[in-house]
mmCIF file of C-alpha atoms (C1' of nucleotides) in Angstrom:
data_model
loop_
_atom_site.group_PDB
_atom_site.id
_atom_site.type_symbol
_atom_site.label_atom_id
_atom_site.label_comp_id
_atom_site.label_asym_id
_atom_site.label_seq_id
_atom_site.Cartn_x
_atom_site.Cartn_y
_atom_site.Cartn_z
ATOM 1 C CA MET B 22 30.996 -8.423 -3.582
ATOM 2 C CA LYS B 23 29.058 -8.417 -0.377
ATOM 3 C CA THR B 24 27.070 -5.193 -0.398
ATOM 4 C CA PRO B 25 24.048 -5.268 -2.702
ATOM 5 C CA THR B 26 22.419 -2.214 -1.179
ATOM 6 C CA SER B 27 23.412 -0.748 2.137
ATOM 7 C CA LEU B 28 21.306 -2.427 4.745
ATOM 8 C CA ALA B 29 19.282 -0.207 6.987
ATOM 9 C CA LYS B 30 19.897 -0.862 10.614
ATOM 10 C CA ILE B 31 16.720 -0.353 12.556
ATOM 11 C CA ASP B 32 16.091 -0.899 16.212
ATOM 12 C CA GLY B 33 13.069 -2.017 18.152
ATOM 13 C CA ILE B 34 11.536 1.435 18.259
ATOM 14 C CA ASP B 35 11.803 1.807 14.510
ATOM 15 C CA LYS B 36 10.113 -1.538 14.124
ATOM 16 C CA LYS B 37 7.244 -0.514 16.364
ATOM 17 C CA ILE B 38 6.753 2.685 14.420
ATOM 18 C CA LEU B 39 6.837 0.852 11.128
ATOM 19 C CA ARG B 40 4.408 -1.795 12.269
ATOM 20 C CA PHE B 41 1.900 0.905 13.119
ATOM 21 C CA LEU B 42 2.310 2.765 9.882
ATOM 22 C CA MET B 43 2.366 -0.300 7.675
ATOM 23 C CA GLN B 44 -1.095 -1.049 8.987
ATOM 24 C CA ASP B 45 -2.405 2.476 8.703
ATOM 25 C CA ALA B 46 -0.344 5.127 7.017
ATOM 26 C CA ARG B 47 -2.555 7.898 8.331
ATOM 27 C CA LYS B 48 -2.223 7.016 11.959
ATOM 28 C CA PRO B 49 -1.213 10.250 13.692
ATOM 29 C CA VAL B 50 2.395 10.308 14.754
ATOM 30 C CA LEU B 51 1.396 11.576 18.171
ATOM 31 C CA GLU B 52 -0.823 8.580 18.756
ATOM 32 C CA ILE B 53 2.062 6.297 17.976
ATOM 33 C CA ALA B 54 4.212 8.399 20.243
ATOM 34 C CA ARG B 55 1.857 7.874 23.150
ATOM 35 C CA SER B 56 1.542 4.165 22.398
ATOM 36 C CA ILE B 57 5.230 3.461 22.535
ATOM 37 C CA GLY B 58 6.163 6.063 25.095
ATOM 38 C CA ILE B 59 8.415 8.530 23.327
ATOM 39 C CA SER B 60 7.821 12.024 22.038
ATOM 40 C CA GLY B 61 6.324 12.881 18.699
ATOM 41 C CA ALA B 62 9.403 14.737 17.656
ATOM 42 C CA ALA B 63 11.527 11.651 18.208
ATOM 43 C CA ILE B 64 9.306 9.679 15.886
ATOM 44 C CA HIS B 65 9.634 12.385 13.289
ATOM 45 C CA GLN B 66 13.364 12.239 13.406
ATOM 46 C CA ARG B 67 13.315 8.489 13.018
ATOM 47 C CA LEU B 68 10.887 8.619 10.147
ATOM 48 C CA ARG B 69 13.022 11.154 8.351
ATOM 49 C CA LYS B 70 16.006 8.892 8.787
ATOM 50 C CA LEU B 71 14.119 5.873 7.543
ATOM 51 C CA GLU B 72 12.971 7.800 4.501
ATOM 52 C CA ALA B 73 16.470 9.023 3.770
ATOM 53 C CA SER B 74 17.806 5.490 4.036
ATOM 54 C CA GLY B 75 15.381 4.373 1.356
ATOM 55 C CA LEU B 76 13.625 1.939 3.621
ATOM 56 C CA LEU B 77 10.364 3.811 3.349
ATOM 57 C CA SER B 78 9.272 4.069 -0.226
ATOM 58 C CA GLY B 79 6.136 6.042 0.411
ATOM 59 C CA SER B 80 2.600 5.259 1.401
ATOM 60 C CA LYS B 81 -0.538 4.295 -0.435
ATOM 61 C CA PHE B 82 -4.255 4.345 -0.030
ATOM 62 C CA ILE B 83 -5.559 0.895 -0.789
ATOM 63 C CA VAL B 84 -8.649 0.737 -2.952
ATOM 64 C CA ASN B 85 -10.798 -2.331 -3.025
ATOM 65 C CA PRO B 86 -11.039 -3.389 -6.667
ATOM 66 C CA LYS B 87 -14.255 -5.297 -6.081
ATOM 67 C CA SER B 88 -16.020 -2.055 -5.279
ATOM 68 C CA LEU B 89 -15.165 -0.919 -8.765
ATOM 69 C CA GLY B 90 -16.377 -4.088 -10.391
ATOM 70 C CA TYR B 91 -12.979 -5.717 -10.806
ATOM 71 C CA THR B 92 -13.444 -9.246 -9.587
ATOM 72 C CA THR B 93 -11.190 -11.365 -11.763
ATOM 73 C CA MET B 94 -7.515 -11.562 -10.939
ATOM 74 C CA ALA B 95 -5.159 -13.788 -12.874
ATOM 75 C CA TYR B 96 -1.528 -14.622 -13.303
ATOM 76 C CA ILE B 97 -0.277 -15.116 -16.805
ATOM 77 C CA GLY B 98 2.959 -16.821 -17.734
ATOM 78 C CA ILE B 99 4.314 -15.516 -21.006
ATOM 79 C CA TYR B 100 6.664 -17.172 -23.465
ATOM 80 C CA LEU B 101 8.675 -14.726 -25.514
ATOM 81 C CA ASP B 102 10.264 -15.475 -28.864
ATOM 82 C CA LYS B 103 13.930 -16.152 -28.485
ATOM 83 C CA ALA B 104 14.809 -13.158 -30.566
ATOM 84 C CA MET B 105 12.620 -10.892 -28.511
ATOM 85 C CA SER B 106 14.202 -8.475 -26.146
ATOM 86 C CA ASN B 107 12.359 -8.424 -22.881
ATOM 87 C CA PRO B 108 12.283 -4.655 -22.332
ATOM 88 C CA ILE B 109 10.279 -4.013 -25.463
ATOM 89 C CA ALA B 110 7.572 -6.407 -24.399
ATOM 90 C CA VAL B 111 7.507 -4.871 -20.949
ATOM 91 C CA LYS B 112 7.060 -1.437 -22.421
ATOM 92 C CA GLN B 113 3.990 -2.673 -24.228
ATOM 93 C CA LEU B 114 2.663 -4.372 -21.129
ATOM 94 C CA GLU B 115 3.015 -1.155 -19.198
ATOM 95 C CA LYS B 116 0.497 0.431 -21.486
ATOM 96 C CA ILE B 117 -2.138 -2.093 -20.488
ATOM 97 C CA PRO B 118 -3.706 -0.768 -17.298
ATOM 98 C CA GLU B 119 -5.023 -4.176 -16.315
ATOM 99 C CA VAL B 120 -1.437 -5.381 -15.887
ATOM 100 C CA LEU B 121 -0.550 -4.693 -12.256
ATOM 101 C CA GLU B 122 2.709 -6.607 -11.920
ATOM 102 C CA CYS B 123 5.341 -7.872 -14.276
ATOM 103 C CA HIS B 124 8.229 -10.105 -13.294
ATOM 104 C CA TYR B 125 11.114 -11.391 -15.312
ATOM 105 C CA THR B 126 11.341 -14.936 -14.054
ATOM 106 C CA THR B 127 13.377 -18.086 -14.125
ATOM 107 C CA GLY B 128 11.627 -21.234 -15.258
ATOM 108 C CA ASN B 129 9.381 -22.023 -18.156
ATOM 109 C CA TRP B 130 8.251 -18.537 -18.965
ATOM 110 C CA SER B 131 10.109 -15.400 -19.795
ATOM 111 C CA ILE B 132 7.822 -13.197 -17.783
ATOM 112 C CA LEU B 133 4.990 -13.578 -15.341
ATOM 113 C CA ILE B 134 2.338 -10.921 -15.027
ATOM 114 C CA LYS B 135 -0.605 -10.284 -12.760
ATOM 115 C CA VAL B 136 -3.726 -8.807 -14.275
ATOM 116 C CA LEU B 137 -6.919 -7.501 -12.764
ATOM 117 C CA CYS B 138 -10.085 -7.513 -14.843
ATOM 118 C CA ARG B 139 -13.760 -6.973 -14.340
ATOM 119 C CA ASP B 140 -14.787 -10.486 -15.266
ATOM 120 C CA ASN B 141 -13.759 -13.447 -17.350
ATOM 121 C CA GLU B 142 -14.907 -11.831 -20.545
ATOM 122 C CA HIS B 143 -12.813 -8.785 -19.863
ATOM 123 C CA LEU B 144 -9.860 -11.035 -19.073
ATOM 124 C CA MET B 145 -10.334 -12.795 -22.385
ATOM 125 C CA GLN B 146 -10.314 -9.528 -24.249
ATOM 126 C CA VAL B 147 -7.175 -8.365 -22.505
ATOM 127 C CA LEU B 148 -5.524 -11.657 -23.340
ATOM 128 C CA ASN B 149 -6.574 -11.859 -26.950
ATOM 129 C CA LYS B 150 -6.655 -8.254 -28.010
ATOM 130 C CA GLU B 151 -3.942 -6.706 -25.889
ATOM 131 C CA ILE B 152 -1.425 -9.235 -24.724
ATOM 132 C CA GLN B 153 -1.401 -11.638 -27.646
ATOM 133 C CA ALA B 154 -1.143 -8.637 -29.930
ATOM 134 C CA ILE B 155 2.274 -7.745 -28.571
ATOM 135 C CA GLU B 156 5.023 -8.694 -30.950
ATOM 136 C CA GLY B 157 7.354 -11.310 -29.602
ATOM 137 C CA ILE B 158 4.810 -12.935 -27.330
ATOM 138 C CA SER B 159 4.255 -16.431 -28.591
ATOM 139 C CA ARG B 160 2.232 -18.290 -25.997
ATOM 140 C CA THR B 161 0.639 -17.671 -22.641
ATOM 141 C CA GLU B 162 -0.625 -19.723 -19.725
ATOM 142 C CA THR B 163 -3.320 -18.267 -17.540
ATOM 143 C CA PHE B 164 -4.050 -18.998 -13.913
ATOM 144 C CA ILE B 165 -7.143 -17.390 -12.515
ATOM 145 C CA SER B 166 -7.112 -16.571 -8.841
ATOM 146 C CA LEU B 167 -10.349 -17.926 -7.442
ATOM 147 C CA ALA B 168 -9.600 -16.502 -4.024
ATOM 148 C CA GLN B 169 -6.754 -14.671 -2.375
ATOM 149 C CA GLN B 170 -6.308 -15.898 1.152
ATOM 150 C CA ILE B 171 -3.106 -14.103 2.108
ATOM 151 C CA ASP B 172 -2.034 -10.589 1.202
ATOM 152 C CA ARG B 173 0.533 -8.828 3.310
ATOM 153 C CA GLN B 174 3.871 -7.077 3.408
ATOM 154 C CA ILE B 175 7.156 -8.260 4.767
ATOM 155 C CA THR B 176 7.164 -8.934 8.510
ATOM 156 C CA ILE B 177 9.195 -6.451 10.471
ATOM 157 C CA MET G 13 -28.591 -12.393 -10.107
ATOM 158 C CA LYS G 14 -26.897 -9.253 -11.260
ATOM 159 C CA THR G 15 -25.419 -7.680 -8.138
ATOM 160 C CA PRO G 16 -22.170 -9.273 -6.970
ATOM 161 C CA THR G 17 -21.275 -6.463 -4.643
ATOM 162 C CA SER G 18 -22.831 -3.050 -4.813
ATOM 163 C CA LEU G 19 -20.691 -1.043 -7.153
ATOM 164 C CA ALA G 20 -19.422 2.250 -5.888
ATOM 165 C CA LYS G 21 -20.333 5.072 -8.188
ATOM 166 C CA ILE G 22 -17.587 7.623 -8.125
ATOM 167 C CA ASP G 23 -17.296 10.775 -10.137
ATOM 168 C CA GLY G 24 -14.361 12.668 -11.530
ATOM 169 C CA ILE G 25 -13.645 14.482 -8.285
ATOM 170 C CA ASP G 26 -13.559 11.238 -6.354
ATOM 171 C CA LYS G 27 -11.128 9.884 -8.900
ATOM 172 C CA LYS G 28 -8.848 12.858 -8.536
ATOM 173 C CA ILE G 29 -8.849 12.525 -4.775
ATOM 174 C CA LEU G 30 -8.144 8.828 -4.982
ATOM 175 C CA ARG G 31 -5.334 9.266 -7.443
ATOM 176 C CA PHE G 32 -3.609 11.638 -5.054
ATOM 177 C CA LEU G 33 -4.029 9.417 -2.057
ATOM 178 C CA MET G 34 -3.122 6.208 -3.834
ATOM 179 C CA GLN G 35 0.217 7.789 -4.553
ATOM 180 C CA ASP G 36 0.739 9.234 -1.108
ATOM 181 C CA ALA G 37 -1.606 8.329 1.690
ATOM 182 C CA ARG G 38 -0.275 11.071 3.922
ATOM 183 C CA LYS G 39 -0.879 13.892 1.533
ATOM 184 C CA PRO G 40 -2.818 16.513 3.505
ATOM 185 C CA VAL G 41 -6.438 16.738 2.511
ATOM 186 C CA LEU G 42 -6.182 20.502 2.328
ATOM 187 C CA GLU G 43 -3.388 20.288 -0.224
ATOM 188 C CA ILE G 44 -5.552 18.085 -2.369
ATOM 189 C CA ALA G 45 -8.384 20.516 -1.861
ATOM 190 C CA ARG G 46 -6.309 23.364 -3.192
ATOM 191 C CA SER G 47 -5.070 21.271 -6.102
ATOM 192 C CA ILE G 48 -8.498 20.395 -7.371
ATOM 193 C CA GLY G 49 -10.282 23.550 -6.336
ATOM 194 C CA ILE G 50 -12.818 22.535 -3.723
ATOM 195 C CA SER G 51 -12.888 22.905 0.016
ATOM 196 C CA GLY G 52 -11.232 20.544 2.438
ATOM 197 C CA ALA G 53 -14.529 19.736 4.085
ATOM 198 C CA ALA G 54 -15.954 18.582 0.787
ATOM 199 C CA ILE G 55 -13.088 16.170 0.387
ATOM 200 C CA HIS G 56 -13.680 14.895 3.874
ATOM 201 C CA GLN G 57 -17.279 14.195 3.114
ATOM 202 C CA ARG G 58 -16.314 12.321 -0.024
ATOM 203 C CA LEU G 59 -13.664 10.320 1.744
ATOM 204 C CA ARG G 60 -16.096 9.324 4.456
ATOM 205 C CA LYS G 61 -18.509 8.169 1.806
ATOM 206 C CA LEU G 62 -15.832 6.217 -0.032
ATOM 207 C CA GLU G 63 -14.768 4.563 3.183
ATOM 208 C CA ALA G 64 -18.340 3.694 4.065
ATOM 209 C CA SER G 65 -18.872 2.191 0.634
ATOM 210 C CA GLY G 66 -15.958 -0.146 1.204
ATOM 211 C CA LEU G 67 -13.989 1.231 -1.689
ATOM 212 C CA LEU G 68 -11.189 2.377 0.561
ATOM 213 C CA SER G 69 -9.738 -0.505 2.468
ATOM 214 C CA GLY G 70 -7.171 1.445 4.402
ATOM 215 C CA SER G 71 -3.712 2.764 3.792
ATOM 216 C CA LYS G 72 -0.225 1.391 4.135
ATOM 217 C CA PHE G 73 3.310 2.569 4.498
ATOM 218 C CA ILE G 74 5.397 0.815 1.902
ATOM 219 C CA VAL G 75 8.710 -0.536 3.084
ATOM 220 C CA ASN G 76 11.440 -1.405 0.649
ATOM 221 C CA PRO G 77 12.382 -5.025 1.320
ATOM 222 C CA LYS G 78 15.805 -4.612 -0.231
ATOM 223 C CA SER G 79 16.745 -2.210 2.515
ATOM 224 C CA LEU G 80 16.160 -5.011 4.957
ATOM 225 C CA GLY G 81 18.211 -7.504 2.989
ATOM 226 C CA TYR G 82 15.298 -9.251 1.305
ATOM 227 C CA THR G 83 16.320 -9.512 -2.314
ATOM 228 C CA THR G 84 14.841 -12.792 -3.526
ATOM 229 C CA MET G 85 11.214 -12.904 -4.533
ATOM 230 C CA ALA G 86 9.647 -15.986 -5.976
ATOM 231 C CA TYR G 87 6.340 -17.455 -6.998
ATOM 232 C CA ILE G 88 5.696 -21.042 -6.075
ATOM 233 C CA GLY G 89 3.034 -23.222 -7.617
ATOM 234 C CA ILE G 90 1.863 -25.878 -5.190
ATOM 235 C CA TYR G 91 0.247 -29.221 -5.907
ATOM 236 C CA LEU G 92 -1.946 -30.455 -3.093
ATOM 237 C CA ASP G 93 -2.890 -34.065 -2.521
ATOM 238 C CA LYS G 94 -6.366 -34.756 -3.766
ATOM 239 C CA ALA G 95 -7.545 -35.586 -0.286
ATOM 240 C CA MET G 96 -6.154 -32.382 1.105
ATOM 241 C CA SER G 97 -8.499 -29.614 2.041
ATOM 242 C CA ASN G 98 -7.165 -26.314 0.899
ATOM 243 C CA PRO G 99 -7.927 -24.280 4.043
ATOM 244 C CA ILE G 100 -5.691 -26.409 6.222
ATOM 245 C CA ALA G 101 -2.706 -25.879 3.984
ATOM 246 C CA VAL G 102 -3.420 -22.165 3.854
ATOM 247 C CA LYS G 103 -3.502 -21.993 7.615
ATOM 248 C CA GLN G 104 -0.031 -23.488 7.696
ATOM 249 C CA LEU G 105 1.209 -21.136 5.001
ATOM 250 C CA GLU G 106 -0.058 -18.184 6.985
ATOM 251 C CA LYS G 107 2.371 -19.080 9.723
ATOM 252 C CA ILE G 108 5.309 -18.667 7.373
ATOM 253 C CA PRO G 109 6.136 -14.956 7.374
ATOM 254 C CA GLU G 110 7.991 -15.194 4.078
ATOM 255 C CA VAL G 111 4.699 -16.027 2.346
ATOM 256 C CA LEU G 112 3.213 -12.716 1.269
ATOM 257 C CA GLU G 113 0.412 -13.845 -1.011
ATOM 258 C CA CYS G 114 -1.575 -16.994 -1.452
ATOM 259 C CA HIS G 115 -4.051 -17.628 -4.239
ATOM 260 C CA TYR G 116 -6.325 -20.526 -4.881
ATOM 261 C CA THR G 117 -5.974 -20.888 -8.615
ATOM 262 C CA THR G 118 -7.287 -22.654 -11.659
ATOM 263 C CA GLY G 119 -4.788 -24.555 -13.742
ATOM 264 C CA ASN G 120 -2.076 -27.030 -12.880
ATOM 265 C CA TRP G 121 -1.584 -26.091 -9.286
ATOM 266 C CA SER G 122 -3.936 -25.948 -6.372
ATOM 267 C CA ILE G 123 -2.428 -22.790 -5.000
ATOM 268 C CA LEU G 124 0.082 -20.193 -6.037
ATOM 269 C CA ILE G 125 2.061 -18.286 -3.446
ATOM 270 C CA LYS G 126 4.478 -15.413 -3.499
ATOM 271 C CA VAL G 127 7.405 -15.519 -1.114
ATOM 272 C CA LEU G 128 10.043 -12.992 -0.196
ATOM 273 C CA CYS G 129 13.388 -14.195 1.103
ATOM 274 C CA ARG G 130 16.781 -12.753 1.849
ATOM 275 C CA ASP G 131 18.615 -14.803 -0.751
ATOM 276 C CA ASN G 132 18.500 -18.061 -2.609
ATOM 277 C CA GLU G 133 19.705 -20.004 0.370
ATOM 278 C CA HIS G 134 16.947 -18.595 2.508
ATOM 279 C CA LEU G 135 14.443 -19.428 -0.210
ATOM 280 C CA MET G 136 15.717 -22.987 -0.288
ATOM 281 C CA GLN G 137 15.270 -23.323 3.435
ATOM 282 C CA VAL G 138 11.749 -21.948 3.309
ATOM 283 C CA LEU G 139 10.942 -24.366 0.524
ATOM 284 C CA ASN G 140 12.484 -27.452 2.062
ATOM 285 C CA LYS G 141 11.946 -26.910 5.742
ATOM 286 C CA GLU G 142 8.710 -24.963 5.848
ATOM 287 C CA ILE G 143 6.647 -25.462 2.765
ATOM 288 C CA GLN G 144 7.486 -29.045 1.900
ATOM 289 C CA ALA G 145 6.925 -29.917 5.531
ATOM 290 C CA ILE G 146 3.253 -29.047 5.296
ATOM 291 C CA GLU G 147 1.068 -32.106 5.126
ATOM 292 C CA GLY G 148 -0.832 -32.437 1.907
ATOM 293 C CA ILE G 149 1.690 -30.563 -0.206
ATOM 294 C CA SER G 150 3.083 -32.997 -2.699
ATOM 295 C CA ARG G 151 5.099 -31.041 -5.210
ATOM 296 C CA THR G 152 6.090 -27.454 -5.936
ATOM 297 C CA GLU G 153 7.355 -25.437 -8.869
ATOM 298 C CA THR G 154 9.392 -22.355 -8.151
ATOM 299 C CA PHE G 155 9.771 -19.267 -10.299
ATOM 300 C CA ILE G 156 12.271 -16.744 -9.072
ATOM 301 C CA SER G 157 11.589 -13.139 -9.950
ATOM 302 C CA LEU G 158 14.830 -11.782 -11.345
ATOM 303 C CA ALA G 159 13.367 -8.314 -11.662
ATOM 304 C CA GLN G 160 10.005 -6.689 -11.128
ATOM 305 C CA GLN G 161 9.345 -4.136 -13.798
ATOM 306 C CA ILE G 162 5.758 -3.207 -13.033
ATOM 307 C CA ASP G 163 4.123 -2.819 -9.639
ATOM 308 C CA ARG G 164 0.997 -0.756 -9.314
ATOM 309 C CA GLN G 165 -2.616 -0.633 -8.246
ATOM 310 C CA ILE G 166 -5.724 -0.570 -10.328
ATOM 311 C CA THR G 167 -6.043 2.477 -12.566
ATOM 312 C CA ILE G 168 -8.784 4.823 -11.479
ATOM 313 C "C1'" DC N 84 19.254 10.686 20.070
ATOM 314 C "C1'" DA N 85 15.338 12.430 22.820
ATOM 315 C "C1'" DT N 86 12.845 16.356 24.648
ATOM 316 C "C1'" DG N 87 9.607 20.310 25.103
ATOM 317 C "C1'" DA N 88 7.949 24.642 23.506
ATOM 318 C "C1'" DA N 89 6.049 27.420 19.892
ATOM 319 C "C1'" DA N 90 4.176 28.516 15.325
ATOM 320 C "C1'" DT N 91 1.778 26.762 11.611
ATOM 321 C "C1'" DC N 92 -1.290 23.946 9.652
ATOM 322 C "C1'" DA N 93 -4.736 20.282 9.260
ATOM 323 C "C1'" DC N 94 -8.804 17.940 10.956
ATOM 324 C "C1'" DA N 95 -13.560 17.280 12.011
ATOM 325 C "C1'" DC N 96 -17.953 18.829 13.088
ATOM 326 C "C1'" DA N 97 -21.197 21.859 12.858
ATOM 327 C "C1'" DA N 98 -24.737 24.887 10.754
ATOM 328 C "C1'" DT N 99 -26.006 26.741 6.523
ATOM 329 C "C1'" DG N 100 -26.801 28.022 1.400
ATOM 330 C "C1'" DC J 201 -23.487 18.232 -2.262
ATOM 331 C "C1'" DA J 202 -20.280 22.287 -1.221
ATOM 332 C "C1'" DT J 203 -19.060 26.105 1.828
ATOM 333 C "C1'" DT J 204 -17.513 28.677 5.779
ATOM 334 C "C1'" DG J 205 -16.307 29.006 10.604
ATOM 335 C "C1'" DT J 206 -14.337 27.229 14.792
ATOM 336 C "C1'" DG J 207 -12.313 24.469 18.528
ATOM 337 C "C1'" DT J 208 -9.170 20.928 18.958
ATOM 338 C "C1'" DG J 209 -5.327 18.483 17.984
ATOM 339 C "C1'" DA J 210 -1.294 17.257 14.884
ATOM 340 C "C1'" DT J 211 2.850 18.506 12.491
ATOM 341 C "C1'" DT J 212 7.304 20.470 12.113
ATOM 342 C "C1'" DT J 213 11.222 22.850 13.454
ATOM 343 C "C1'" DC J 214 14.510 24.415 16.705
ATOM 344 C "C1'" DA J 215 17.345 24.982 20.590
ATOM 345 C "C1'" DT J 216 18.691 22.378 24.254
ATOM 346 C "C1'" DG J 217 19.868 18.259 27.657
#
DNA sequence: CATGAAATCACACAATG
DNA sequence: CATTGTGTGATTTCATG
């Protein structure tokens, strides 16, 4: 087995286009066209191809959580009971809006989640009233992010 | 002291606009306007205000790393030597393109990073040749993400 | 694959209620 | 704070090198 998912083959022009749009999804295609010296229609064709290949999975507006009063980010390692099936716990975690990521991981924990809360008190409530209340979750270890110094996507 | 950063006050219409654009940054403003029943110009005014308030920190095209052959994601907890100043290590980590996030955390480690690699072998090389080579980094603990079941932004 | 032309649509800035 | 109107520019598609 050597083909996990068909790899997209992209050339230098695709990379340039992507680098622009990964920085600013609303950058007009025609501006990019002028920057890299090909026509707007050519960029359209390439973007359609990249979408069809699955390489582009959409675009997002990024909201700054601090502006909404969310200042406390934390990672939480979760130990599940042996008998517990992981998907059931995940389904419960999905219902907690403060949970932004959830990974099934190797190592000490069964799963590792990232949560975003307003403050420490809010984090404590999410931990005690929401997460610990989920059946099958036995113990947790919390790591509060005091500062995030790097946040980026894959380098193209 | 009660004002960490001025909180943006947003109403229901702002929320609707944001929910659309957080899903798809390129959704035409006029489409949103029709969906929620106000004029396009009104949405523009609101977006300008939200940008000015700092709530919107841009937009991004999302690329699917698997399409580029990057299938191994991992979190790495890093112990720094006591004498080590955190910013210097971070500066070195920034130079490693596989490092996507870097958090200064409470708990066992000094910092927690997220890396994205092509495969386990690539991860091993990044660990041994790049990360362990940084002065001040004494020990690391790696947690490979076998599957990511939740990935989203803050709920508005 | 890239181009250019043409039709449609969106944007942005007013001035105004 | 929302609306309408308007000039300008962007998007999208198509037929064609």
